[in-house]
Amino acid sequence: MPELAEVEFYRKQWDDGLGRKIVAVHLHGGKRLFRGTDTRLMEELLPGSTLLSSEAHGKQMVFRFSRALWLGVHLGMTGRLHVEAADFTPAKHDHLVLAQAGRKLVFHDPRVFGRVLFHQGKTEPAWWAKRPPAVTSQAFTFAVMHAFLQRRRKLPIKAALLLQERFPGIGNWMADEILWRAAIHPGTPAGSLDESRAHELWRQVRWVSQQALAIIGKDFSDPPKGWLFNERWGNGGVCPIHKRTLRRATIGGRTTAWCADCQGGKR
DNA sequence: TACTCTGTTGAATA
DNA sequence: TTATTCAACAGAGT
């Protein structure tokens, strides 16, 4: 589930623990979640350290601790962060639990597509330093986006929007929302958009992202009526404008919903 | 019970 | 280099 705005929402769930010390760490060391990560080191260094800050970028999060510790969290498809009372007993899918006095910070992920990274050092670890410009930032210019679409010109635009190296945080439902608003068929080759249509796409990438952050990122509210978001789950959804039943297909390997009226044919 | 689907992504293959 | 397919996994739905 978690895309840009959901990730931001989950990041804030651990805010209760800011400025407080970790007293114990419980984790499921053998799980895929921790692939490539030294969990022994986490268990050794985190207890006694203080949670100082957190930040989300696209689908990635970083939690910084004293002692120059960096904890990276990716929620995958089914991950979520939450806070529990001090007497909480971790269950099967609670793969990482940071205990503090009075609460426990929990990373829960049944499907284990998520990821935990850990680093100690004064400077940013590579996995955080190399993050691409946020789609809502000044650095995400039309020129940057357009050049990327030219390089990926054969890829269906839907698939291109899902590439995190250029569109960090955009996931399946956001891509559908953006394309619907930009009136572009999801199967359109990325390189075939003319200047004005590409520009409209760029505007909608930014608009949908900003709105999602303001609405979903704030308190996990659903977007208002008029969003494709409210129609695209399950079958029988209709275009908010035409009330026409949405088309569905797998494009770029992912379930895609669109309006044949708004988004026309393949070109 | 068996089979299909899923909001991700990265490894393997073409 | 870039595009496509599939597996990692668990649970919900049909």
PDB file of C-alpha atoms (C1' of nucleotides) in Angstrom:
ATOM      1  CA  MET A   1       0.000   0.000   0.000  1.00  0.00           C
ATOM      2  CA  PRO A   2       2.318   2.687   1.147  1.00  0.00           C
ATOM      3  CA  GLU A   3       3.163   5.347  -1.415  1.00  0.00           C
ATOM      4  CA  LEU A   4       4.437   8.884  -0.916  1.00  0.00           C
ATOM      5  CA  ALA A   5       1.725  10.205   1.377  1.00  0.00           C
ATOM      6  CA  GLU A   6       1.081   6.999   3.286  1.00  0.00           C
ATOM      7  CA  VAL A   7       4.789   6.772   3.993  1.00  0.00           C
ATOM      8  CA  GLU A   8       4.772  10.310   5.371  1.00  0.00           C
ATOM      9  CA  PHE A   9       1.811   9.400   7.565  1.00  0.00           C
ATOM     10  CA  TYR A  10       3.540   6.314   8.933  1.00  0.00           C
ATOM     11  CA  ARG A  11       6.756   8.217   9.548  1.00  0.00           C
ATOM     12  CA  LYS A  12       4.924  10.478  11.971  1.00  0.00           C
ATOM     13  CA  GLN A  13       3.562   7.554  13.927  1.00  0.00           C
ATOM     14  CA  TRP A  14       6.874   7.265  15.730  1.00  0.00           C
ATOM     15  CA  ASP A  15       6.953  10.988  16.649  1.00  0.00           C
ATOM     16  CA  ASP A  16       5.958  10.068  20.206  1.00  0.00           C
ATOM     17  CA  GLY A  17       9.388   8.596  20.585  1.00  0.00           C
ATOM     18  CA  LEU A  18      11.367  11.678  19.509  1.00  0.00           C
ATOM     19  CA  GLY A  19      13.905  12.882  22.059  1.00  0.00           C
ATOM     20  CA  ARG A  20      13.606   9.669  24.037  1.00  0.00           C
ATOM     21  CA  LYS A  21      15.997   6.886  24.656  1.00  0.00           C
ATOM     22  CA  ILE A  22      15.723   3.363  23.295  1.00  0.00           C
ATOM     23  CA  VAL A  23      15.934   0.902  26.157  1.00  0.00           C
ATOM     24  CA  ALA A  24      15.656  -2.364  24.245  1.00  0.00           C
ATOM     25  CA  VAL A  25      15.438  -3.726  20.712  1.00  0.00           C
ATOM     26  CA  HIS A  26      13.460  -6.787  19.656  1.00  0.00           C
ATOM     27  CA  LEU A  27      13.789  -7.989  16.084  1.00  0.00           C
ATOM     28  CA  HIS A  28      13.303 -11.034  13.910  1.00  0.00           C
ATOM     29  CA  GLY A  29      16.853 -11.325  12.729  1.00  0.00           C
ATOM     30  CA  GLY A  30      16.468 -14.015  10.091  1.00  0.00           C
ATOM     31  CA  LYS A  31      13.732 -12.280   8.113  1.00  0.00           C
ATOM     32  CA  ARG A  32      14.166 -11.035   4.553  1.00  0.00           C
ATOM     33  CA  LEU A  33      13.352  -7.585   5.888  1.00  0.00           C
ATOM     34  CA  PHE A  34      16.898  -7.383   7.223  1.00  0.00           C
ATOM     35  CA  ARG A  35      18.720  -8.697   4.167  1.00  0.00           C
ATOM     36  CA  GLY A  36      22.157  -7.134   3.987  1.00  0.00           C
ATOM     37  CA  THR A  37      21.772  -5.537   7.411  1.00  0.00           C
ATOM     38  CA  ASP A  38      23.839  -6.345  10.475  1.00  0.00           C
ATOM     39  CA  THR A  39      21.114  -6.971  13.029  1.00  0.00           C
ATOM     40  CA  ARG A  40      23.614  -7.856  15.717  1.00  0.00           C
ATOM     41  CA  LEU A  41      25.014  -4.358  15.418  1.00  0.00           C
ATOM     42  CA  MET A  42      21.516  -2.885  15.721  1.00  0.00           C
ATOM     43  CA  GLU A  43      20.919  -4.840  18.906  1.00  0.00           C
ATOM     44  CA  GLU A  44      24.255  -3.688  20.239  1.00  0.00           C
ATOM     45  CA  LEU A  45      24.169   0.014  19.354  1.00  0.00           C
ATOM     46  CA  LEU A  46      20.536   1.118  19.492  1.00  0.00           C
ATOM     47  CA  PRO A  47      19.835   0.477  23.195  1.00  0.00           C
ATOM     48  CA  GLY A  48      20.866   3.608  25.064  1.00  0.00           C
ATOM     49  CA  SER A  49      20.698   5.826  21.990  1.00  0.00           C
ATOM     50  CA  THR A  50      18.118   8.599  21.566  1.00  0.00           C
ATOM     51  CA  LEU A  51      15.733   9.005  18.629  1.00  0.00           C
ATOM     52  CA  LEU A  52      16.545  12.463  17.298  1.00  0.00           C
ATOM     53  CA  SER A  53      14.650  12.980  14.049  1.00  0.00           C
ATOM     54  CA  SER A  54      12.945  11.354  11.111  1.00  0.00           C
ATOM     55  CA  GLU A  55      12.410  12.130   7.470  1.00  0.00           C
ATOM     56  CA  ALA A  56      10.520  10.565   4.589  1.00  0.00           C
ATOM     57  CA  HIS A  57      11.606  10.755   0.987  1.00  0.00           C
ATOM     58  CA  GLY A  58       9.462   9.001  -1.578  1.00  0.00           C
ATOM     59  CA  LYS A  59       8.861   5.556  -0.173  1.00  0.00           C
ATOM     60  CA  GLN A  60      11.994   5.605   1.942  1.00  0.00           C
ATOM     61  CA  MET A  61      12.319   6.799   5.526  1.00  0.00           C
ATOM     62  CA  VAL A  62      15.262   7.502   7.764  1.00  0.00           C
ATOM     63  CA  PHE A  63      15.275   7.676  11.553  1.00  0.00           C
ATOM     64  CA  ARG A  64      18.328   9.275  13.109  1.00  0.00           C
ATOM     65  CA  PHE A  65      19.626   8.454  16.551  1.00  0.00           C
ATOM     66  CA  SER A  66      22.389   9.719  18.768  1.00  0.00           C
ATOM     67  CA  ARG A  67      25.741   7.933  18.419  1.00  0.00           C
ATOM     68  CA  ALA A  68      25.520   8.767  14.673  1.00  0.00           C
ATOM     69  CA  LEU A  69      23.063   5.945  14.015  1.00  0.00           C
ATOM     70  CA  TRP A  70      20.878   5.829  10.914  1.00  0.00           C
ATOM     71  CA  LEU A  71      17.893   3.510  10.619  1.00  0.00           C
ATOM     72  CA  GLY A  72      16.380   3.207   7.139  1.00  0.00           C
ATOM     73  CA  VAL A  73      12.863   1.835   6.744  1.00  0.00           C
ATOM     74  CA  HIS A  74      11.011   0.875   3.567  1.00  0.00           C
ATOM     75  CA  LEU A  75       7.460  -0.349   4.069  1.00  0.00           C
ATOM     76  CA  GLY A  76       7.260  -2.506   0.961  1.00  0.00           C
ATOM     77  CA  MET A  77       3.705  -3.449   0.161  1.00  0.00           C
ATOM     78  CA  THR A  78       2.190  -4.174   3.551  1.00  0.00           C
ATOM     79  CA  GLY A  79       4.456  -2.535   6.101  1.00  0.00           C
ATOM     80  CA  ARG A  80       3.313   0.016   8.662  1.00  0.00           C
ATOM     81  CA  LEU A  81       4.694   1.800  11.690  1.00  0.00           C
ATOM     82  CA  HIS A  82       2.772   2.296  14.877  1.00  0.00           C
ATOM     83  CA  VAL A  83       3.198   2.953  18.569  1.00  0.00           C
ATOM     84  CA  GLU A  84       2.069   0.610  21.301  1.00  0.00           C
ATOM     85  CA  ALA A  85       1.937   0.757  25.076  1.00  0.00           C
ATOM     86  CA  ALA A  86       4.905  -0.379  27.122  1.00  0.00           C
ATOM     87  CA  ASP A  87       3.326  -3.743  27.884  1.00  0.00           C
ATOM     88  CA  PHE A  88       2.766  -4.598  24.215  1.00  0.00           C
ATOM     89  CA  THR A  89       3.785  -8.122  23.251  1.00  0.00           C
ATOM     90  CA  PRO A  90       5.162  -8.315  19.715  1.00  0.00           C
ATOM     91  CA  ALA A  91       3.352 -10.790  17.473  1.00  0.00           C
ATOM     92  CA  LYS A  92       4.477 -12.786  14.467  1.00  0.00           C
ATOM     93  CA  HIS A  93       4.669  -9.895  12.020  1.00  0.00           C
ATOM     94  CA  ASP A  94       6.122  -7.288  14.352  1.00  0.00           C
ATOM     95  CA  HIS A  95       9.612  -7.641  12.977  1.00  0.00           C
ATOM     96  CA  LEU A  96      11.243  -4.652  14.637  1.00  0.00           C
ATOM     97  CA  VAL A  97      10.302  -3.195  18.010  1.00  0.00           C
ATOM     98  CA  LEU A  98      12.146  -0.328  19.655  1.00  0.00           C
ATOM     99  CA  ALA A  99      11.211  -0.185  23.302  1.00  0.00           C
ATOM    100  CA  GLN A 100      11.318   3.110  25.175  1.00  0.00           C
ATOM    101  CA  ALA A 101      10.182   3.966  28.670  1.00  0.00           C
ATOM    102  CA  GLY A 102       6.400   4.147  28.331  1.00  0.00           C
ATOM    103  CA  ARG A 103       5.986   2.964  24.725  1.00  0.00           C
ATOM    104  CA  LYS A 104       7.125   0.673  21.959  1.00  0.00           C
ATOM    105  CA  LEU A 105       7.810   1.732  18.384  1.00  0.00           C
ATOM    106  CA  VAL A 106       6.720  -1.084  16.081  1.00  0.00           C
ATOM    107  CA  PHE A 107       7.414  -1.989  12.451  1.00  0.00           C
ATOM    108  CA  HIS A 108       4.763  -4.457  11.377  1.00  0.00           C
ATOM    109  CA  ASP A 109       4.926  -6.159   7.959  1.00  0.00           C
ATOM    110  CA  PRO A 110       2.996  -9.372   7.247  1.00  0.00           C
ATOM    111  CA  ARG A 111       4.252  -9.836   3.707  1.00  0.00           C
ATOM    112  CA  VAL A 112       7.834  -8.883   4.462  1.00  0.00           C
ATOM    113  CA  PHE A 113       8.452  -6.952   1.244  1.00  0.00           C
ATOM    114  CA  GLY A 114       9.771  -4.097   3.358  1.00  0.00           C
ATOM    115  CA  ARG A 115      13.357  -3.367   4.224  1.00  0.00           C
ATOM    116  CA  VAL A 116      15.376  -2.209   7.211  1.00  0.00           C
ATOM    117  CA  LEU A 117      18.803  -0.615   6.778  1.00  0.00           C
ATOM    118  CA  PHE A 118      21.252   0.386   9.459  1.00  0.00           C
ATOM    119  CA  HIS A 119      24.354   2.537   9.454  1.00  0.00           C
ATOM    120  CA  GLN A 120      26.717   4.201  11.882  1.00  0.00           C
ATOM    121  CA  GLY A 121      28.656   7.250  10.701  1.00  0.00           C
ATOM    122  CA  LYS A 122      28.908  11.031  10.711  1.00  0.00           C
ATOM    123  CA  THR A 123      27.926  11.285   7.051  1.00  0.00           C
ATOM    124  CA  GLU A 124      24.844  10.041   5.232  1.00  0.00           C
ATOM    125  CA  PRO A 125      24.921   6.411   4.184  1.00  0.00           C
ATOM    126  CA  ALA A 126      24.866   5.853   0.427  1.00  0.00           C
ATOM    127  CA  TRP A 127      21.299   4.540   0.434  1.00  0.00           C
ATOM    128  CA  TRP A 128      20.100   7.879   1.790  1.00  0.00           C
ATOM    129  CA  ALA A 129      22.549  10.236   0.087  1.00  0.00           C
ATOM    130  CA  LYS A 130      21.687   9.083  -3.408  1.00  0.00           C
ATOM    131  CA  ARG A 131      17.957   9.718  -3.180  1.00  0.00           C
ATOM    132  CA  PRO A 132      16.587  11.488  -6.282  1.00  0.00           C
ATOM    133  CA  PRO A 133      14.964  14.949  -6.161  1.00  0.00           C
ATOM    134  CA  ALA A 134      11.486  14.871  -4.616  1.00  0.00           C
ATOM    135  CA  VAL A 135       8.736  15.359  -7.177  1.00  0.00           C
ATOM    136  CA  THR A 136       7.443  18.275  -5.119  1.00  0.00           C
ATOM    137  CA  SER A 137      10.842  20.017  -4.995  1.00  0.00           C
ATOM    138  CA  GLN A 138      12.276  22.833  -7.102  1.00  0.00           C
ATOM    139  CA  ALA A 139      14.821  20.414  -8.490  1.00  0.00           C
ATOM    140  CA  PHE A 140      12.115  18.312 -10.126  1.00  0.00           C
ATOM    141  CA  THR A 141      11.919  20.475 -13.210  1.00  0.00           C
ATOM    142  CA  PHE A 142       9.987  19.846 -16.378  1.00  0.00           C
ATOM    143  CA  ALA A 143      13.274  19.507 -18.260  1.00  0.00           C
ATOM    144  CA  VAL A 144      14.518  16.795 -15.926  1.00  0.00           C
ATOM    145  CA  MET A 145      11.290  14.852 -16.256  1.00  0.00           C
ATOM    146  CA  HIS A 146      11.074  15.283 -19.999  1.00  0.00           C
ATOM    147  CA  ALA A 147      14.629  14.102 -20.575  1.00  0.00           C
ATOM    148  CA  PHE A 148      13.893  11.024 -18.500  1.00  0.00           C
ATOM    149  CA  LEU A 149      10.801  10.209 -20.547  1.00  0.00           C
ATOM    150  CA  GLN A 150      12.857  10.504 -23.719  1.00  0.00           C
ATOM    151  CA  ARG A 151      15.394   8.037 -22.410  1.00  0.00           C
ATOM    152  CA  ARG A 152      12.550   5.640 -21.528  1.00  0.00           C
ATOM    153  CA  ARG A 153      10.618   6.495 -24.641  1.00  0.00           C
ATOM    154  CA  LYS A 154       9.304   3.000 -25.371  1.00  0.00           C
ATOM    155  CA  LEU A 155       8.085   2.308 -21.888  1.00  0.00           C
ATOM    156  CA  PRO A 156       4.342   2.719 -21.281  1.00  0.00           C
ATOM    157  CA  ILE A 157       3.950   5.998 -19.408  1.00  0.00           C
ATOM    158  CA  LYS A 158       2.279   4.152 -16.545  1.00  0.00           C
ATOM    159  CA  ALA A 159       5.388   2.030 -16.064  1.00  0.00           C
ATOM    160  CA  ALA A 160       7.665   5.068 -16.339  1.00  0.00           C
ATOM    161  CA  LEU A 161       5.814   6.873 -13.539  1.00  0.00           C
ATOM    162  CA  LEU A 162       6.486   3.932 -11.253  1.00  0.00           C
ATOM    163  CA  LEU A 163      10.266   4.218 -11.605  1.00  0.00           C
ATOM    164  CA  GLN A 164      11.491   5.437  -8.242  1.00  0.00           C
ATOM    165  CA  GLU A 165      14.794   6.683  -9.633  1.00  0.00           C
ATOM    166  CA  ARG A 166      12.920   9.626 -11.150  1.00  0.00           C
ATOM    167  CA  PHE A 167       9.480   9.644  -9.493  1.00  0.00           C
ATOM    168  CA  PRO A 168      10.245   8.811  -5.870  1.00  0.00           C
ATOM    169  CA  GLY A 169       7.081   7.973  -3.975  1.00  0.00           C
ATOM    170  CA  ILE A 170       4.778   7.493  -6.953  1.00  0.00           C
ATOM    171  CA  GLY A 171       3.019   4.151  -6.663  1.00  0.00           C
ATOM    172  CA  ASN A 172       0.249   2.361  -8.468  1.00  0.00           C
ATOM    173  CA  TRP A 173      -2.768   4.385  -7.425  1.00  0.00           C
ATOM    174  CA  MET A 174      -0.959   7.728  -7.722  1.00  0.00           C
ATOM    175  CA  ALA A 175       0.185   6.920 -11.249  1.00  0.00           C
ATOM    176  CA  ASP A 176      -3.400   6.151 -12.257  1.00  0.00           C
ATOM    177  CA  GLU A 177      -4.651   9.355 -10.624  1.00  0.00           C
ATOM    178  CA  ILE A 178      -2.006  11.456 -12.367  1.00  0.00           C
ATOM    179  CA  LEU A 179      -2.636   9.984 -15.806  1.00  0.00           C
ATOM    180  CA  TRP A 180      -6.379  10.371 -15.463  1.00  0.00           C
ATOM    181  CA  ARG A 181      -6.016  14.039 -14.538  1.00  0.00           C
ATOM    182  CA  ALA A 182      -3.535  14.635 -17.333  1.00  0.00           C
ATOM    183  CA  ALA A 183      -5.881  12.837 -19.780  1.00  0.00           C
ATOM    184  CA  ILE A 184      -3.174  10.469 -20.946  1.00  0.00           C
ATOM    185  CA  HIS A 185      -3.773   6.808 -21.742  1.00  0.00           C
ATOM    186  CA  PRO A 186      -1.583   4.681 -19.457  1.00  0.00           C
ATOM    187  CA  GLY A 187      -0.262   2.642 -22.370  1.00  0.00           C
ATOM    188  CA  THR A 188       1.101   5.658 -24.235  1.00  0.00           C
ATOM    189  CA  PRO A 189       4.830   5.300 -24.940  1.00  0.00           C
ATOM    190  CA  ALA A 190       6.641   7.707 -22.638  1.00  0.00           C
ATOM    191  CA  GLY A 191       8.573   9.283 -25.486  1.00  0.00           C
ATOM    192  CA  SER A 192       5.535  10.009 -27.657  1.00  0.00           C
ATOM    193  CA  LEU A 193       4.049  12.788 -25.530  1.00  0.00           C
ATOM    194  CA  ASP A 194       4.377  16.150 -27.170  1.00  0.00           C
ATOM    195  CA  GLU A 195       5.641  19.148 -25.227  1.00  0.00           C
ATOM    196  CA  SER A 196       2.280  20.383 -24.007  1.00  0.00           C
ATOM    197  CA  ARG A 197       0.983  16.982 -22.919  1.00  0.00           C
ATOM    198  CA  ALA A 198       4.241  16.221 -21.152  1.00  0.00           C
ATOM    199  CA  HIS A 199       3.956  19.553 -19.411  1.00  0.00           C
ATOM    200  CA  GLU A 200       0.463  18.761 -18.234  1.00  0.00           C
ATOM    201  CA  LEU A 201       1.756  15.439 -16.939  1.00  0.00           C
ATOM    202  CA  TRP A 202       4.496  17.241 -15.014  1.00  0.00           C
ATOM    203  CA  ARG A 203       1.947  19.595 -13.457  1.00  0.00           C
ATOM    204  CA  GLN A 204      -0.254  16.692 -12.362  1.00  0.00           C
ATOM    205  CA  VAL A 205       2.642  14.715 -10.922  1.00  0.00           C
ATOM    206  CA  ARG A 206       3.317  17.649  -8.642  1.00  0.00           C
ATOM    207  CA  TRP A 207      -0.305  18.514  -7.916  1.00  0.00           C
ATOM    208  CA  VAL A 208      -1.404  14.981  -7.017  1.00  0.00           C
ATOM    209  CA  SER A 209       1.686  14.537  -4.855  1.00  0.00           C
ATOM    210  CA  GLN A 210       1.164  17.804  -2.986  1.00  0.00           C
ATOM    211  CA  GLN A 211      -2.525  17.123  -2.428  1.00  0.00           C
ATOM    212  CA  ALA A 212      -1.941  13.541  -1.320  1.00  0.00           C
ATOM    213  CA  LEU A 213       0.642  14.717   1.196  1.00  0.00           C
ATOM    214  CA  ALA A 214      -1.749  17.354   2.529  1.00  0.00           C
ATOM    215  CA  ILE A 215      -4.723  14.987   2.791  1.00  0.00           C
ATOM    216  CA  ILE A 216      -3.494  11.426   3.309  1.00  0.00           C
ATOM    217  CA  GLY A 217      -0.125  12.362   4.751  1.00  0.00           C
ATOM    218  CA  LYS A 218      -1.794  14.470   7.409  1.00  0.00           C
ATOM    219  CA  ASP A 219      -4.150  11.968   9.024  1.00  0.00           C
ATOM    220  CA  PHE A 220      -4.769   9.181   6.502  1.00  0.00           C
ATOM    221  CA  SER A 221      -8.028  10.727   5.271  1.00  0.00           C
ATOM    222  CA  ASP A 222      -9.355   9.589   1.916  1.00  0.00           C
ATOM    223  CA  PRO A 223      -9.119  12.172  -0.864  1.00  0.00           C
ATOM    224  CA  PRO A 224     -12.402  14.011  -1.552  1.00  0.00           C
ATOM    225  CA  LYS A 225     -15.058  13.061  -4.070  1.00  0.00           C
ATOM    226  CA  GLY A 226     -13.887  13.684  -7.591  1.00  0.00           C
ATOM    227  CA  TRP A 227     -10.657  11.727  -7.206  1.00  0.00           C
ATOM    228  CA  LEU A 228     -10.141   8.594  -9.234  1.00  0.00           C
ATOM    229  CA  PHE A 229      -8.706   7.194  -5.996  1.00  0.00           C
ATOM    230  CA  ASN A 230     -12.206   6.584  -4.671  1.00  0.00           C
ATOM    231  CA  GLU A 231     -13.215   4.560  -7.712  1.00  0.00           C
ATOM    232  CA  ARG A 232     -10.259   2.517  -8.752  1.00  0.00           C
ATOM    233  CA  TRP A 233     -10.351  -0.218  -6.096  1.00  0.00           C
ATOM    234  CA  GLY A 234     -12.166  -3.387  -7.057  1.00  0.00           C
ATOM    235  CA  ASN A 235     -14.513  -3.635  -9.995  1.00  0.00           C
ATOM    236  CA  GLY A 236     -17.395  -1.375 -10.893  1.00  0.00           C
ATOM    237  CA  GLY A 237     -15.633   1.937 -10.345  1.00  0.00           C
ATOM    238  CA  VAL A 238     -16.692   4.775 -12.623  1.00  0.00           C
ATOM    239  CA  CYS A 239     -15.017   7.894 -13.940  1.00  0.00           C
ATOM    240  CA  PRO A 240     -15.778  10.776 -11.552  1.00  0.00           C
ATOM    241  CA  ILE A 241     -16.517  12.962 -14.574  1.00  0.00           C
ATOM    242  CA  HIS A 242     -18.316  10.740 -17.084  1.00  0.00           C
ATOM    243  CA  LYS A 243     -19.642   8.074 -14.717  1.00  0.00           C
ATOM    244  CA  ARG A 244     -18.465   5.611 -17.316  1.00  0.00           C
ATOM    245  CA  THR A 245     -17.177   2.283 -15.979  1.00  0.00           C
ATOM    246  CA  LEU A 246     -13.402   2.362 -15.740  1.00  0.00           C
ATOM    247  CA  ARG A 247     -11.299   0.212 -18.011  1.00  0.00           C
ATOM    248  CA  ARG A 248      -8.883  -2.190 -16.369  1.00  0.00           C
ATOM    249  CA  ALA A 249      -5.789  -3.938 -17.591  1.00  0.00           C
ATOM    250  CA  THR A 250      -2.318  -4.890 -16.537  1.00  0.00           C
ATOM    251  CA  ILE A 251       0.089  -2.251 -17.830  1.00  0.00           C
ATOM    252  CA  GLY A 252       3.708  -2.212 -16.834  1.00  0.00           C
ATOM    253  CA  GLY A 253       2.989  -5.317 -14.812  1.00  0.00           C
ATOM    254  CA  ARG A 254       0.516  -3.567 -12.559  1.00  0.00           C
ATOM    255  CA  THR A 255      -3.257  -3.324 -12.308  1.00  0.00           C
ATOM    256  CA  THR A 256      -4.235  -0.120 -14.068  1.00  0.00           C
ATOM    257  CA  ALA A 257      -7.582   1.678 -14.166  1.00  0.00           C
ATOM    258  CA  TRP A 258      -8.478   4.473 -16.570  1.00  0.00           C
ATOM    259  CA  CYS A 259     -11.397   6.218 -18.262  1.00  0.00           C
ATOM    260  CA  ALA A 260     -11.701   5.505 -21.967  1.00  0.00           C
ATOM    261  CA  ASP A 261     -13.439   8.850 -22.480  1.00  0.00           C
ATOM    262  CA  CYS A 262     -10.977  11.061 -20.603  1.00  0.00           C
ATOM    263  CA  GLN A 263      -7.880   9.195 -21.595  1.00  0.00           C
ATOM    264  CA  GLY A 264      -8.834   8.194 -25.097  1.00  0.00           C
ATOM    265  CA  GLY A 265      -6.902   5.797 -27.253  1.00  0.00           C
ATOM    266  CA  LYS A 266      -3.282   4.837 -27.140  1.00  0.00           C
ATOM    267  CA  ARG A 267      -1.922   7.997 -28.586  1.00  0.00           C
TER     268      ARG A 267
ATOM    269  C1'  DT B   1      -9.972 -26.859  -0.492  1.00  0.00           C
ATOM    270  C1'  DA B   2      -7.833 -24.614  -4.366  1.00  0.00           C
ATOM    271  C1'  DC B   3      -6.873 -20.967  -6.844  1.00  0.00           C
ATOM    272  C1'  DT B   4      -6.432 -15.901  -7.688  1.00  0.00           C
ATOM    273  C1'  DC B   5      -5.508 -11.379  -6.369  1.00  0.00           C
ATOM    274  C1'  DT B   6      -2.738  -7.588  -4.076  1.00  0.00           C
ATOM    275  C1'  DG B   7      -0.891  -0.405  -2.923  1.00  0.00           C
ATOM    276  C1'  DT B   8       6.669  -3.121  -4.156  1.00  0.00           C
ATOM    277  C1'  DT B   9      10.924  -3.822  -5.992  1.00  0.00           C
ATOM    278  C1'  DG B  10      14.886  -5.878  -7.604  1.00  0.00           C
ATOM    279  C1'  DA B  11      17.032 -10.032  -9.791  1.00  0.00           C
ATOM    280  C1'  DA B  12      17.026 -12.611 -13.830  1.00  0.00           C
ATOM    281  C1'  DT B  13      16.175 -12.804 -18.614  1.00  0.00           C
ATOM    282  C1'  DA B  14      15.561 -11.094 -23.209  1.00  0.00           C
TER     283       DA B  14
ATOM    284  C1'  DT C   1      21.073   0.100 -21.919  1.00  0.00           C
ATOM    285  C1'  DT C   2      16.462  -0.742 -21.481  1.00  0.00           C
ATOM    286  C1'  DA C   3      12.156  -3.542 -21.227  1.00  0.00           C
ATOM    287  C1'  DT C   4       9.666  -7.501 -19.349  1.00  0.00           C
ATOM    288  C1'  DT C   5       8.712 -11.177 -16.218  1.00  0.00           C
ATOM    289  C1'  DC C   6       8.645 -13.250 -11.981  1.00  0.00           C
ATOM    290  C1'  DA C   7       9.599 -14.394  -7.206  1.00  0.00           C
ATOM    291  C1'  DA C   8       9.951 -12.977  -2.431  1.00  0.00           C
ATOM    292  C1'  DC C   9       5.618 -13.592   1.128  1.00  0.00           C
ATOM    293  C1'  DA C  10       1.018 -13.795   3.691  1.00  0.00           C
ATOM    294  C1'  DG C  11      -3.697 -13.185   3.820  1.00  0.00           C
ATOM    295  C1'  DA C  12      -8.153 -12.062   1.895  1.00  0.00           C
ATOM    296  C1'  DG C  13     -11.468 -13.019  -1.445  1.00  0.00           C
ATOM    297  C1'  DT C  14     -14.029 -16.147  -4.711  1.00  0.00           C
TER     298       DT C  14
END
